[in-house]
PDB file of C-alpha atoms in Angstrom:
ATOM      1  CA  MET A   1     -16.215  29.532 -12.430  1.00  0.00           C
ATOM      2  CA  LYS A   2     -17.294  30.726 -15.883  1.00  0.00           C
ATOM      3  CA  LYS A   3     -15.317  33.414 -17.684  1.00  0.00           C
ATOM      4  CA  VAL A   4     -17.079  36.644 -18.669  1.00  0.00           C
ATOM      5  CA  LEU A   5     -16.972  36.880 -22.470  1.00  0.00           C
ATOM      6  CA  LEU A   6     -18.843  40.134 -23.017  1.00  0.00           C
ATOM      7  CA  GLN A   7     -19.763  42.859 -20.570  1.00  0.00           C
ATOM      8  CA  THR A   8     -21.497  46.218 -20.758  1.00  0.00           C
ATOM      9  CA  GLU A   9     -21.470  48.967 -18.180  1.00  0.00           C
ATOM     10  CA  ASN A  10     -24.061  51.755 -18.263  1.00  0.00           C
ATOM     11  CA  LEU A  11     -24.671  51.121 -21.996  1.00  0.00           C
ATOM     12  CA  SER A  12     -27.018  53.682 -23.506  1.00  0.00           C
ATOM     13  CA  LYS A  13     -28.031  54.657 -27.024  1.00  0.00           C
ATOM     14  CA  SER A  14     -30.180  57.619 -27.977  1.00  0.00           C
ATOM     15  CA  PHE A  15     -31.340  59.002 -31.314  1.00  0.00           C
ATOM     16  CA  SER A  16     -32.653  62.410 -32.237  1.00  0.00           C
ATOM     17  CA  ASN A  17     -36.090  62.040 -33.783  1.00  0.00           C
ATOM     18  CA  GLY A  18     -37.433  65.347 -35.078  1.00  0.00           C
ATOM     19  CA  GLY A  19     -35.785  67.312 -32.276  1.00  0.00           C
ATOM     20  CA  THR A  20     -36.929  64.854 -29.607  1.00  0.00           C
ATOM     21  CA  MET A  21     -34.407  62.464 -28.058  1.00  0.00           C
ATOM     22  CA  GLN A  22     -35.459  58.830 -28.264  1.00  0.00           C
ATOM     23  CA  HIS A  23     -33.681  56.667 -25.658  1.00  0.00           C
ATOM     24  CA  VAL A  24     -33.511  53.142 -27.062  1.00  0.00           C
ATOM     25  CA  LEU A  25     -30.985  51.589 -24.675  1.00  0.00           C
ATOM     26  CA  LYS A  26     -30.894  52.902 -21.109  1.00  0.00           C
ATOM     27  CA  ASN A  27     -28.022  52.145 -18.694  1.00  0.00           C
ATOM     28  CA  ILE A  28     -27.698  48.460 -19.549  1.00  0.00           C
ATOM     29  CA  ASP A  29     -25.339  46.424 -17.372  1.00  0.00           C
ATOM     30  CA  LEU A  30     -24.938  42.994 -18.935  1.00  0.00           C
ATOM     31  CA  LYS A  31     -22.587  40.032 -18.518  1.00  0.00           C
ATOM     32  CA  LEU A  32     -22.515  37.164 -20.990  1.00  0.00           C
ATOM     33  CA  TYR A  33     -20.425  34.130 -20.034  1.00  0.00           C
ATOM     34  CA  GLN A  34     -18.309  31.928 -22.262  1.00  0.00           C
ATOM     35  CA  GLY A  35     -20.179  28.761 -23.252  1.00  0.00           C
ATOM     36  CA  ASP A  36     -23.623  30.121 -22.413  1.00  0.00           C
ATOM     37  CA  PHE A  37     -26.448  30.402 -24.931  1.00  0.00           C
ATOM     38  CA  THR A  38     -28.202  33.744 -24.712  1.00  0.00           C
ATOM     39  CA  VAL A  39     -31.415  34.866 -26.393  1.00  0.00           C
ATOM     40  CA  ILE A  40     -32.402  38.513 -26.781  1.00  0.00           C
ATOM     41  CA  MET A  41     -36.159  38.871 -27.047  1.00  0.00           C
ATOM     42  CA  GLY A  42     -38.527  41.796 -27.137  1.00  0.00           C
ATOM     43  CA  ALA A  43     -41.259  43.540 -29.033  1.00  0.00           C
ATOM     44  CA  SER A  44     -40.618  45.186 -32.380  1.00  0.00           C
ATOM     45  CA  GLY A  45     -38.821  48.486 -31.759  1.00  0.00           C
ATOM     46  CA  ALA A  46     -37.615  47.483 -28.283  1.00  0.00           C
ATOM     47  CA  GLY A  47     -33.924  47.933 -29.202  1.00  0.00           C
ATOM     48  CA  LYS A  48     -32.772  44.358 -29.871  1.00  0.00           C
ATOM     49  CA  SER A  49     -30.988  45.224 -33.124  1.00  0.00           C
ATOM     50  CA  THR A  50     -29.600  48.431 -31.639  1.00  0.00           C
ATOM     51  CA  LEU A  51     -28.121  46.397 -28.789  1.00  0.00           C
ATOM     52  CA  LEU A  52     -26.568  43.855 -31.173  1.00  0.00           C
ATOM     53  CA  TYR A  53     -25.143  46.603 -33.377  1.00  0.00           C
ATOM     54  CA  ALA A  54     -23.572  48.249 -30.322  1.00  0.00           C
ATOM     55  CA  LEU A  55     -22.179  44.965 -28.951  1.00  0.00           C
ATOM     56  CA  SER A  56     -20.521  44.207 -32.288  1.00  0.00           C
ATOM     57  CA  GLY A  57     -19.115  47.699 -32.781  1.00  0.00           C
ATOM     58  CA  MET A  58     -21.287  48.281 -35.838  1.00  0.00           C
ATOM     59  CA  ASP A  59     -22.825  51.249 -34.010  1.00  0.00           C
ATOM     60  CA  THR A  60     -21.418  53.541 -31.333  1.00  0.00           C
ATOM     61  CA  PRO A  61     -23.197  53.785 -27.999  1.00  0.00           C
ATOM     62  CA  THR A  62     -24.147  57.230 -26.729  1.00  0.00           C
ATOM     63  CA  LEU A  63     -22.780  56.316 -23.313  1.00  0.00           C
ATOM     64  CA  GLY A  64     -21.183  53.363 -21.567  1.00  0.00           C
ATOM     65  CA  LYS A  65     -18.491  50.756 -21.961  1.00  0.00           C
ATOM     66  CA  ILE A  66     -18.498  47.455 -23.878  1.00  0.00           C
ATOM     67  CA  THR A  67     -15.812  44.846 -23.228  1.00  0.00           C
ATOM     68  CA  PHE A  68     -15.344  41.606 -25.181  1.00  0.00           C
ATOM     69  CA  GLY A  69     -12.483  39.489 -23.845  1.00  0.00           C
ATOM     70  CA  ASN A  70      -9.450  41.770 -24.041  1.00  0.00           C
ATOM     71  CA  TYR A  71     -11.130  44.318 -26.343  1.00  0.00           C
ATOM     72  CA  VAL A  72     -12.729  47.457 -24.963  1.00  0.00           C
ATOM     73  CA  ILE A  73     -14.948  47.764 -28.024  1.00  0.00           C
ATOM     74  CA  SER A  74     -16.193  51.205 -27.099  1.00  0.00           C
ATOM     75  CA  ASP A  75     -12.575  52.527 -27.232  1.00  0.00           C
ATOM     76  CA  LEU A  76     -11.636  51.109 -30.661  1.00  0.00           C
ATOM     77  CA  ASN A  77     -11.290  53.239 -33.788  1.00  0.00           C
ATOM     78  CA  GLN A  78     -12.893  52.145 -37.101  1.00  0.00           C
ATOM     79  CA  ASP A  79      -9.873  50.023 -38.140  1.00  0.00           C
ATOM     80  CA  GLY A  80      -9.770  48.333 -34.736  1.00  0.00           C
ATOM     81  CA  LEU A  81     -13.498  47.660 -34.904  1.00  0.00           C
ATOM     82  CA  ALA A  82     -13.121  46.087 -38.356  1.00  0.00           C
ATOM     83  CA  VAL A  83     -10.390  43.757 -37.053  1.00  0.00           C
ATOM     84  CA  PHE A  84     -12.513  42.890 -34.008  1.00  0.00           C
ATOM     85  CA  ARG A  85     -15.626  42.116 -36.089  1.00  0.00           C
ATOM     86  CA  ARG A  86     -13.693  40.034 -38.602  1.00  0.00           C
ATOM     87  CA  ALA A  87     -12.212  37.901 -35.824  1.00  0.00           C
ATOM     88  CA  HIS A  88     -15.138  37.621 -33.408  1.00  0.00           C
ATOM     89  CA  CYS A  89     -18.545  38.510 -34.896  1.00  0.00           C
ATOM     90  CA  GLY A  90     -20.979  36.824 -37.209  1.00  0.00           C
ATOM     91  CA  PHE A  91     -24.418  38.062 -38.164  1.00  0.00           C
ATOM     92  CA  VAL A  92     -27.366  36.531 -39.957  1.00  0.00           C
ATOM     93  CA  PHE A  93     -29.265  39.555 -41.203  1.00  0.00           C
ATOM     94  CA  GLN A  94     -32.975  39.582 -41.959  1.00  0.00           C
ATOM     95  CA  GLN A  95     -32.056  40.979 -45.379  1.00  0.00           C
ATOM     96  CA  ILE A  96     -29.772  38.625 -47.285  1.00  0.00           C
ATOM     97  CA  TYR A  97     -26.500  40.248 -48.306  1.00  0.00           C
ATOM     98  CA  LEU A  98     -24.962  38.041 -50.982  1.00  0.00           C
ATOM     99  CA  ILE A  99     -23.110  39.311 -54.040  1.00  0.00           C
ATOM    100  CA  ASP A 100     -25.257  38.476 -57.082  1.00  0.00           C
ATOM    101  CA  GLY A 101     -22.362  38.089 -59.540  1.00  0.00           C
ATOM    102  CA  MET A 102     -20.606  35.460 -57.419  1.00  0.00           C
ATOM    103  CA  SER A 103     -21.465  31.823 -56.789  1.00  0.00           C
ATOM    104  CA  VAL A 104     -22.565  30.702 -53.347  1.00  0.00           C
ATOM    105  CA  MET A 105     -19.113  29.181 -52.749  1.00  0.00           C
ATOM    106  CA  ASP A 106     -17.335  32.357 -53.871  1.00  0.00           C
ATOM    107  CA  ASN A 107     -19.531  34.472 -51.582  1.00  0.00           C
ATOM    108  CA  VAL A 108     -18.482  32.349 -48.605  1.00  0.00           C
ATOM    109  CA  LEU A 109     -14.811  32.165 -49.624  1.00  0.00           C
ATOM    110  CA  SER A 110     -14.605  35.936 -50.090  1.00  0.00           C
ATOM    111  CA  ALA A 111     -15.419  36.468 -46.406  1.00  0.00           C
ATOM    112  CA  GLY A 112     -12.823  33.894 -45.352  1.00  0.00           C
ATOM    113  CA  LEU A 113     -10.111  35.381 -47.551  1.00  0.00           C
ATOM    114  CA  LEU A 114     -10.244  38.571 -45.486  1.00  0.00           C
ATOM    115  CA  VAL A 115      -8.673  36.730 -42.548  1.00  0.00           C
ATOM    116  CA  ASN A 116      -6.980  33.687 -44.073  1.00  0.00           C
ATOM    117  CA  LYS A 117      -5.060  33.560 -47.347  1.00  0.00           C
ATOM    118  CA  ASP A 118      -4.924  29.741 -47.459  1.00  0.00           C
ATOM    119  CA  LYS A 119      -7.638  29.096 -50.055  1.00  0.00           C
ATOM    120  CA  LYS A 120      -7.295  25.312 -49.808  1.00  0.00           C
ATOM    121  CA  ALA A 121      -7.958  25.374 -46.043  1.00  0.00           C
ATOM    122  CA  LEU A 122     -10.842  27.812 -46.542  1.00  0.00           C
ATOM    123  CA  LEU A 123     -12.400  25.585 -49.204  1.00  0.00           C
ATOM    124  CA  LYS A 124     -12.229  22.604 -46.839  1.00  0.00           C
ATOM    125  CA  LYS A 125     -13.827  24.593 -44.014  1.00  0.00           C
ATOM    126  CA  ALA A 126     -16.511  26.022 -46.323  1.00  0.00           C
ATOM    127  CA  LYS A 127     -17.483  22.545 -47.519  1.00  0.00           C
ATOM    128  CA  LYS A 128     -17.713  21.342 -43.905  1.00  0.00           C
ATOM    129  CA  LEU A 129     -19.919  24.293 -42.954  1.00  0.00           C
ATOM    130  CA  PHE A 130     -22.122  23.824 -46.030  1.00  0.00           C
ATOM    131  CA  ALA A 131     -22.639  20.176 -45.043  1.00  0.00           C
ATOM    132  CA  GLU A 132     -23.702  21.279 -41.532  1.00  0.00           C
ATOM    133  CA  VAL A 133     -26.445  23.529 -42.944  1.00  0.00           C
ATOM    134  CA  ASP A 134     -27.486  21.136 -45.722  1.00  0.00           C
ATOM    135  CA  ILE A 135     -26.204  23.107 -48.736  1.00  0.00           C
ATOM    136  CA  SER A 136     -25.391  20.607 -51.514  1.00  0.00           C
ATOM    137  CA  GLU A 137     -22.419  20.804 -53.876  1.00  0.00           C
ATOM    138  CA  ASP A 138     -24.827  21.669 -56.715  1.00  0.00           C
ATOM    139  CA  THR A 139     -26.247  24.553 -54.669  1.00  0.00           C
ATOM    140  CA  GLN A 140     -22.719  25.811 -53.882  1.00  0.00           C
ATOM    141  CA  LYS A 141     -22.249  26.448 -57.617  1.00  0.00           C
ATOM    142  CA  LYS A 142     -25.451  28.485 -57.938  1.00  0.00           C
ATOM    143  CA  PHE A 143     -25.774  32.256 -57.849  1.00  0.00           C
ATOM    144  CA  PRO A 144     -27.817  34.026 -55.139  1.00  0.00           C
ATOM    145  CA  THR A 145     -30.736  34.731 -57.513  1.00  0.00           C
ATOM    146  CA  GLN A 146     -31.087  30.967 -58.062  1.00  0.00           C
ATOM    147  CA  LEU A 147     -31.547  30.154 -54.357  1.00  0.00           C
ATOM    148  CA  SER A 148     -34.682  29.704 -52.316  1.00  0.00           C
ATOM    149  CA  GLY A 149     -35.101  32.084 -49.365  1.00  0.00           C
ATOM    150  CA  GLY A 150     -34.123  29.349 -46.900  1.00  0.00           C
ATOM    151  CA  GLU A 151     -31.025  28.387 -48.883  1.00  0.00           C
ATOM    152  CA  ALA A 152     -29.909  32.014 -49.109  1.00  0.00           C
ATOM    153  CA  GLN A 153     -30.405  32.480 -45.363  1.00  0.00           C
ATOM    154  CA  ARG A 154     -28.318  29.381 -44.588  1.00  0.00           C
ATOM    155  CA  VAL A 155     -25.542  30.582 -46.912  1.00  0.00           C
TER     156      VAL A 155
END
């Protein structure tokens, strides 16, 4: 039997739009199982990003409960959410968020240093990950403004 990795109960998110409430997520009950591959699809404005932001703790639901493993995400304070996201979440944003004054390698290492102080181990892991997404050693030395859109997205 597969283990439930992430679960929502009665998840809802509403926004006030000029005095009118806009209900983006409505009473969503969802179970995602460990090892499964899940795709979230829908039209523009359907609430896909809102759902992902809520599931990761980057946004607070209006109503409902979100559980990831042993974390009840919807009960965590900001510090707890930061720890949770650092340990369990990864996002590839449509907008590329790289620090212009740092090399590609330094951008990647800076994220790793938040959770692991062993720079040698991080460097080894970064090089392995770069190889998996076809980022050459020469590219790793470049700055974000020197990258193609595809390279920046893979970084």
